[in-house]
Short mmCIF file of C-alpha atoms and ligand atoms in Angstrom, two decimals:
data_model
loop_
_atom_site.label_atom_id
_atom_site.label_comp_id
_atom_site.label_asym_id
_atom_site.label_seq_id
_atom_site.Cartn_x
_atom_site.Cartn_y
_atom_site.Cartn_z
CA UNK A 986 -6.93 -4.31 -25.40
CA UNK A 987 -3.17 -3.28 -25.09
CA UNK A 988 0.02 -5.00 -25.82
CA UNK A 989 1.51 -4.07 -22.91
CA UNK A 990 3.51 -6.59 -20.97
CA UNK A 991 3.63 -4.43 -18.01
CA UNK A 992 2.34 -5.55 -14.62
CA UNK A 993 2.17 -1.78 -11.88
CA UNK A 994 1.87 -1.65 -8.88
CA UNK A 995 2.56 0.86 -6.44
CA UNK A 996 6.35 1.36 -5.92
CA UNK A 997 9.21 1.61 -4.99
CA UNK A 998 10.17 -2.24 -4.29
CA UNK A 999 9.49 -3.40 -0.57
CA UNK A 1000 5.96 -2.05 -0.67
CA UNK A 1001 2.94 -4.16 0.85
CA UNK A 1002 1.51 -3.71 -3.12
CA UNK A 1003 4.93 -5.35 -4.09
CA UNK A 1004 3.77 -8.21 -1.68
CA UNK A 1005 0.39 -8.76 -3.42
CA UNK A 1006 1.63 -8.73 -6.98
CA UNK A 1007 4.20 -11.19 -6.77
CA UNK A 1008 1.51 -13.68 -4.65
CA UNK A 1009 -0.95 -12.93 -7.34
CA UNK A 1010 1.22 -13.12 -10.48
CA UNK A 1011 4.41 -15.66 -8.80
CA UNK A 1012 7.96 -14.24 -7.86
CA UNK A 1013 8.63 -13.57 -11.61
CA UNK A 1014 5.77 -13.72 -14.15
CA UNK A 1015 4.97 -15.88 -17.08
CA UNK A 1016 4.61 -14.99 -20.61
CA UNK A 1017 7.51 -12.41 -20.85
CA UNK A 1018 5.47 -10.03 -17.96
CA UNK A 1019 7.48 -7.77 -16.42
CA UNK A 1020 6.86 -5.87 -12.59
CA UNK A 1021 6.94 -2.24 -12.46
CA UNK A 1022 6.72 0.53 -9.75
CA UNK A 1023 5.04 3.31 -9.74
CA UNK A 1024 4.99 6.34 -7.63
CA UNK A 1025 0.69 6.54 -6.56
CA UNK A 1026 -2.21 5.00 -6.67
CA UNK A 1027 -3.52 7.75 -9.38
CA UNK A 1028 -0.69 6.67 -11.18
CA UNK A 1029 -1.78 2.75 -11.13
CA UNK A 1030 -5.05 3.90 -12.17
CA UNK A 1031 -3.91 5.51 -14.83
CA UNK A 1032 -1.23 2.97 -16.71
CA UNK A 1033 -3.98 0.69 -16.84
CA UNK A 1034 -6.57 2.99 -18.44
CA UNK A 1035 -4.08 3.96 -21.11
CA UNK A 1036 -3.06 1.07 -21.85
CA UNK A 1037 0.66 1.43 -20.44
CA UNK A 1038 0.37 -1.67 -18.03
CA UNK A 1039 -1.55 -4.41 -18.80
CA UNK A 1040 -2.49 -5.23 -15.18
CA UNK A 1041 -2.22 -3.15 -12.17
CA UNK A 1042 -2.51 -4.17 -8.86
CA UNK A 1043 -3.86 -1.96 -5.53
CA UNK A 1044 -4.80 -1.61 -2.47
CA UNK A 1045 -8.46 -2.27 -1.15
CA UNK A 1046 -8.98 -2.45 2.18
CA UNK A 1047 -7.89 -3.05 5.58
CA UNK A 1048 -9.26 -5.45 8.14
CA UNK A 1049 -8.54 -2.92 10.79
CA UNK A 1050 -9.07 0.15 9.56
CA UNK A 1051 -11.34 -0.14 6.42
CA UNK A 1052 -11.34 1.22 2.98
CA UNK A 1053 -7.80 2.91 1.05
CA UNK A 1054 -9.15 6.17 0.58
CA UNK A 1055 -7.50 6.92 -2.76
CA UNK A 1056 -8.73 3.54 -4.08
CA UNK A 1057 -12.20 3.84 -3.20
CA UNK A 1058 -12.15 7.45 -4.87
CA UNK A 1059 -10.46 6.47 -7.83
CA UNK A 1060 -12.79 3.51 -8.38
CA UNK A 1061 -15.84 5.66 -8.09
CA UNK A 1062 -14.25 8.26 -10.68
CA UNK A 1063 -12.63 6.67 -13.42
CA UNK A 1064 -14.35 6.80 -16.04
CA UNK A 1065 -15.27 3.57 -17.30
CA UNK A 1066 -13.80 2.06 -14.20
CA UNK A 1067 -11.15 -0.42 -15.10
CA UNK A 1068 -12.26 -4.80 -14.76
CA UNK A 1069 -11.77 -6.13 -11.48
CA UNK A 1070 -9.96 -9.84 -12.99
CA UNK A 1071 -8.50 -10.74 -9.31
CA UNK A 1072 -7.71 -10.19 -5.97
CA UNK A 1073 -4.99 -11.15 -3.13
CA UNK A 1074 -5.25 -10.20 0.64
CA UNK A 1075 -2.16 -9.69 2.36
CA UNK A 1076 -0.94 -10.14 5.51
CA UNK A 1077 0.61 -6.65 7.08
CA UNK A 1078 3.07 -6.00 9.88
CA UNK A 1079 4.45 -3.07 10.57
CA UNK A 1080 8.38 -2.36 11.89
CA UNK A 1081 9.56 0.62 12.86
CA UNK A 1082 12.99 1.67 10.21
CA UNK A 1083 15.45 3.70 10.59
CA UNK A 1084 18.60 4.62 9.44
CA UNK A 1085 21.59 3.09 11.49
CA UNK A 1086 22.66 7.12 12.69
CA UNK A 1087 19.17 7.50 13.73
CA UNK A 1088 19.13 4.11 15.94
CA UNK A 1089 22.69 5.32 17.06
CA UNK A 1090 20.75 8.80 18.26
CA UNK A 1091 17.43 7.22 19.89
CA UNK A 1092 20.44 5.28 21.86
CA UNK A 1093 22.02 8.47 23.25
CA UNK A 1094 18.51 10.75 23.44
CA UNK A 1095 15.89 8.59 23.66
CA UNK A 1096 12.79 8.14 21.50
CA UNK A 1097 12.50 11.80 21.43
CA UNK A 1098 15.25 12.12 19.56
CA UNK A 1099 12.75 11.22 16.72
CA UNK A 1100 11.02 14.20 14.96
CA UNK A 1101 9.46 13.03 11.76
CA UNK A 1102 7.62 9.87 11.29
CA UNK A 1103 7.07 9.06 7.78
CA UNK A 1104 4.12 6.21 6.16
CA UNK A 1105 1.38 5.63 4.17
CA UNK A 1106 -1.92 7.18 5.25
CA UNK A 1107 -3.26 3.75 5.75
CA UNK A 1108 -0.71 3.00 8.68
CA UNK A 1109 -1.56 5.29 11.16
CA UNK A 1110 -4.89 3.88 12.06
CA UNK A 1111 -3.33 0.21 12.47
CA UNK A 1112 -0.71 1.25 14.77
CA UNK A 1113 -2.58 3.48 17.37
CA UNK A 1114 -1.35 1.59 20.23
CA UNK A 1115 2.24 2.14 19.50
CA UNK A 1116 2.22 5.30 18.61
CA UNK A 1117 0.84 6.42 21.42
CA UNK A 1118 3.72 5.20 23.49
CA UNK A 1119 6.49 5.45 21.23
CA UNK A 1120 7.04 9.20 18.88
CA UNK A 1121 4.20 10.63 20.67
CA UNK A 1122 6.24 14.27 19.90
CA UNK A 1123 7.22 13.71 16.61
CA UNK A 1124 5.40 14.74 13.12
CA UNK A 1125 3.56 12.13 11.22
CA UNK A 1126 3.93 12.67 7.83
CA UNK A 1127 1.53 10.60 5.21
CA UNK A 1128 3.44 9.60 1.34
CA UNK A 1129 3.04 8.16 -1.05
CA UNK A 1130 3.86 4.72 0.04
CA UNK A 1131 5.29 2.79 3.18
CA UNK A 1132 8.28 1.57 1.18
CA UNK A 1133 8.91 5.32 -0.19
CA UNK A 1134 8.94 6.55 3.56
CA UNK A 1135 11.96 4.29 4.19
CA UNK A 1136 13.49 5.98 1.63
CA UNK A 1137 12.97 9.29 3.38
CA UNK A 1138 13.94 7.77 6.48
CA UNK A 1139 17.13 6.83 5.04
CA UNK A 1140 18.49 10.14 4.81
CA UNK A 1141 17.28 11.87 7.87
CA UNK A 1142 18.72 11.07 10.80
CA UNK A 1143 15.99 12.32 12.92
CA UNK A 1144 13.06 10.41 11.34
CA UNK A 1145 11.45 6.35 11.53
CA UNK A 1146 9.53 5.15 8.91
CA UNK A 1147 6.43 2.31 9.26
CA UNK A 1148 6.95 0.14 6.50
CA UNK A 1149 7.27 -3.80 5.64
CA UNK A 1150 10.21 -5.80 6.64
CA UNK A 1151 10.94 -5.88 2.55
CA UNK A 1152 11.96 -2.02 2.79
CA UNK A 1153 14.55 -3.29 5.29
CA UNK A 1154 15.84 -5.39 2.33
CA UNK A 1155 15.52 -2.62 -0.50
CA UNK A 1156 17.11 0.44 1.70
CA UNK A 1157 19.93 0.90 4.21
CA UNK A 1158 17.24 1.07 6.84
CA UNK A 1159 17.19 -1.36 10.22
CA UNK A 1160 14.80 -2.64 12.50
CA UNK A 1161 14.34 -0.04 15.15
CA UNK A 1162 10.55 -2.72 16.46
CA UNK A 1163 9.01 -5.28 15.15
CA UNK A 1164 5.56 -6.06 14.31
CA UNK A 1165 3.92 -2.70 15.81
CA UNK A 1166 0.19 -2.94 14.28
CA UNK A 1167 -2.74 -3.11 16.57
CA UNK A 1168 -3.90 -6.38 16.06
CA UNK A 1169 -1.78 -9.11 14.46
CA UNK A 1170 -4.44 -10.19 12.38
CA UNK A 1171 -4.17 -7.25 9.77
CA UNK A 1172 -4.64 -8.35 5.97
CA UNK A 1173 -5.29 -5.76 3.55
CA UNK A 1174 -7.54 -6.86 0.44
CA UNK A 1175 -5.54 -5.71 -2.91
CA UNK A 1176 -7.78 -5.76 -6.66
CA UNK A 1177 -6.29 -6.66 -9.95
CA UNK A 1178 -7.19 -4.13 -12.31
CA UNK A 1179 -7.67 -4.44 -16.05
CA UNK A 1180 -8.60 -2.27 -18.79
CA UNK A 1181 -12.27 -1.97 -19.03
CA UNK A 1182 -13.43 -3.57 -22.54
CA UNK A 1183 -16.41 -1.40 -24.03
CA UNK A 1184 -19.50 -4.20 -24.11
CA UNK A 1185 -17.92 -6.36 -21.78
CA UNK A 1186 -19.64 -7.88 -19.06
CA UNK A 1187 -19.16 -6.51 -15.92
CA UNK A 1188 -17.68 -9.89 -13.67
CA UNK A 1189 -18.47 -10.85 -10.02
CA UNK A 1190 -15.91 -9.27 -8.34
CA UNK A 1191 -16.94 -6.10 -10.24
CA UNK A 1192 -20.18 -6.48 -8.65
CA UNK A 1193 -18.98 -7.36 -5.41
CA UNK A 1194 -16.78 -4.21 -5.39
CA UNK A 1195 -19.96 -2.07 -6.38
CA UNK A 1196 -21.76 -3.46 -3.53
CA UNK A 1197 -18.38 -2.72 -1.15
CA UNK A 1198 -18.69 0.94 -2.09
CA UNK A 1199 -22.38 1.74 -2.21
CA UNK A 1200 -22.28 0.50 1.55
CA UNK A 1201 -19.24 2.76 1.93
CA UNK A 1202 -21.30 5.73 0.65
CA UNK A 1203 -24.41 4.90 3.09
CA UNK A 1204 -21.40 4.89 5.97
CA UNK A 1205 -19.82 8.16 5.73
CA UNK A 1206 -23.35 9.56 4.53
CA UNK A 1207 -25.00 8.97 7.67
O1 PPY B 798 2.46 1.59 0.99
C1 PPY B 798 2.40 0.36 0.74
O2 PPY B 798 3.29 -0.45 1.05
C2 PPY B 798 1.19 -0.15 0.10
O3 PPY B 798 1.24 -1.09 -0.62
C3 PPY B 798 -0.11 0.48 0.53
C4 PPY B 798 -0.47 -0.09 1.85
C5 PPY B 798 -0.18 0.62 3.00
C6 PPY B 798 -0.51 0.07 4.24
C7 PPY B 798 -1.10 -1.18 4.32
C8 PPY B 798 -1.35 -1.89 3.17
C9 PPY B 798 -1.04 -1.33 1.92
#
């Protein structure tokens, strides 16, 4: 047990995992709870194992384009694996930010006036479609989170990020396009995470989880 009264999830504000904790838990939480941000996944994984947060919530898996890597691998490896007490799908779409000088530039130069693109790993395989018509030149560059790219994006002039419309809210960042995924029906499935109680019983979302990545295994396996 801890006496935390922290609830993580992975940060900064206007992330998708922003999204799901404030569904799960409500816009603020009961019981003197407080929200935090934190930089990764690992990191998630880690305030709830020693005891820093109380609850942590993460990323899944994608209707599109399957399982978060980092999730799946941190669920297999943490040892014991935290208690799977909830979960909360979310629906994601993607807009192009940038910062105002940047929009100013893809005015003047065009689209390739864009070098960088920054995201979350997760994003490039839901926005194929765009990307292949829009920054087809430019770098895409993975981080640690969608609303963290908008922060890069913020200060570099030649660069977009793919991120939530919440970024938009958080950081001096403006729509360059809206709603750029592949398929408008993208909802990514985030877990609630608790500290794993030695005896305790092992509930059906565990299970259900278990199942999720032994049938992951057989995938990339064969
Ligand atoms: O980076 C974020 O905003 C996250 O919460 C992870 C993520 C990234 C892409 C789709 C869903 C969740």
């Amino acid at each position: 047990m801890t006496n935390s009264k922290l609830i993580a999830y992975l940060g900064p504000p206007g992330t998708y995992s922003q999204r799901a904790v404030t569904q799960y838990f409500g816009k603020t939480p009961s019981g003197h709870y407080e929200y935090v941000p934190l930089n990764t996944i690992a990191d998630c994984f880690t305030a709830v194992q020693d005891g820093t947060a109380a609850y942590v919530v993460v990323p899944f898996s994608n209707s599109s384009n399957g399982p978060v890597k980092f999730t799946y691998d941190l669920l297999r490896t943490t040892e014991p694996r935290p208690s799977i007490i909830g979960e909360t799908q979310v629906k994601v779409e993607h807009y192009i930010l940038a910062a105002p000088a940047t929009l100013q530039r893809i005015e003047q130069g065009g689209e390739d006036a864009v070098r960088t693109v920054y995201s979350h790993p997760q994003v490039w395989g839901q926005c194929t479609q765009y990307l292949t018509s829009h920054f087809s030149n430019a770098a895409r560059i993975s981080v640690d989170s969608t609303a963290y790219a908008a922060t890069l994006a913020e200060k570099d002039e030649n660069a977009v990020a793919i991120a939530s419309i919440a970024a938009a809210d958080v950081f001096h960042v403006e729509v360059y396009a809206a709603e750029v995924q592949d398929n408008q029906d993208n909802y990514t499935r985030f877990l609630v995470l608790e500290r794993y109680v030695n005896g305790a019983e092992r509930t059906e979302l565990d299970q259900s989880v278990d199942m999720e990545l032994v049938r992951w295994d057989r995938v990339t396996a064969a």
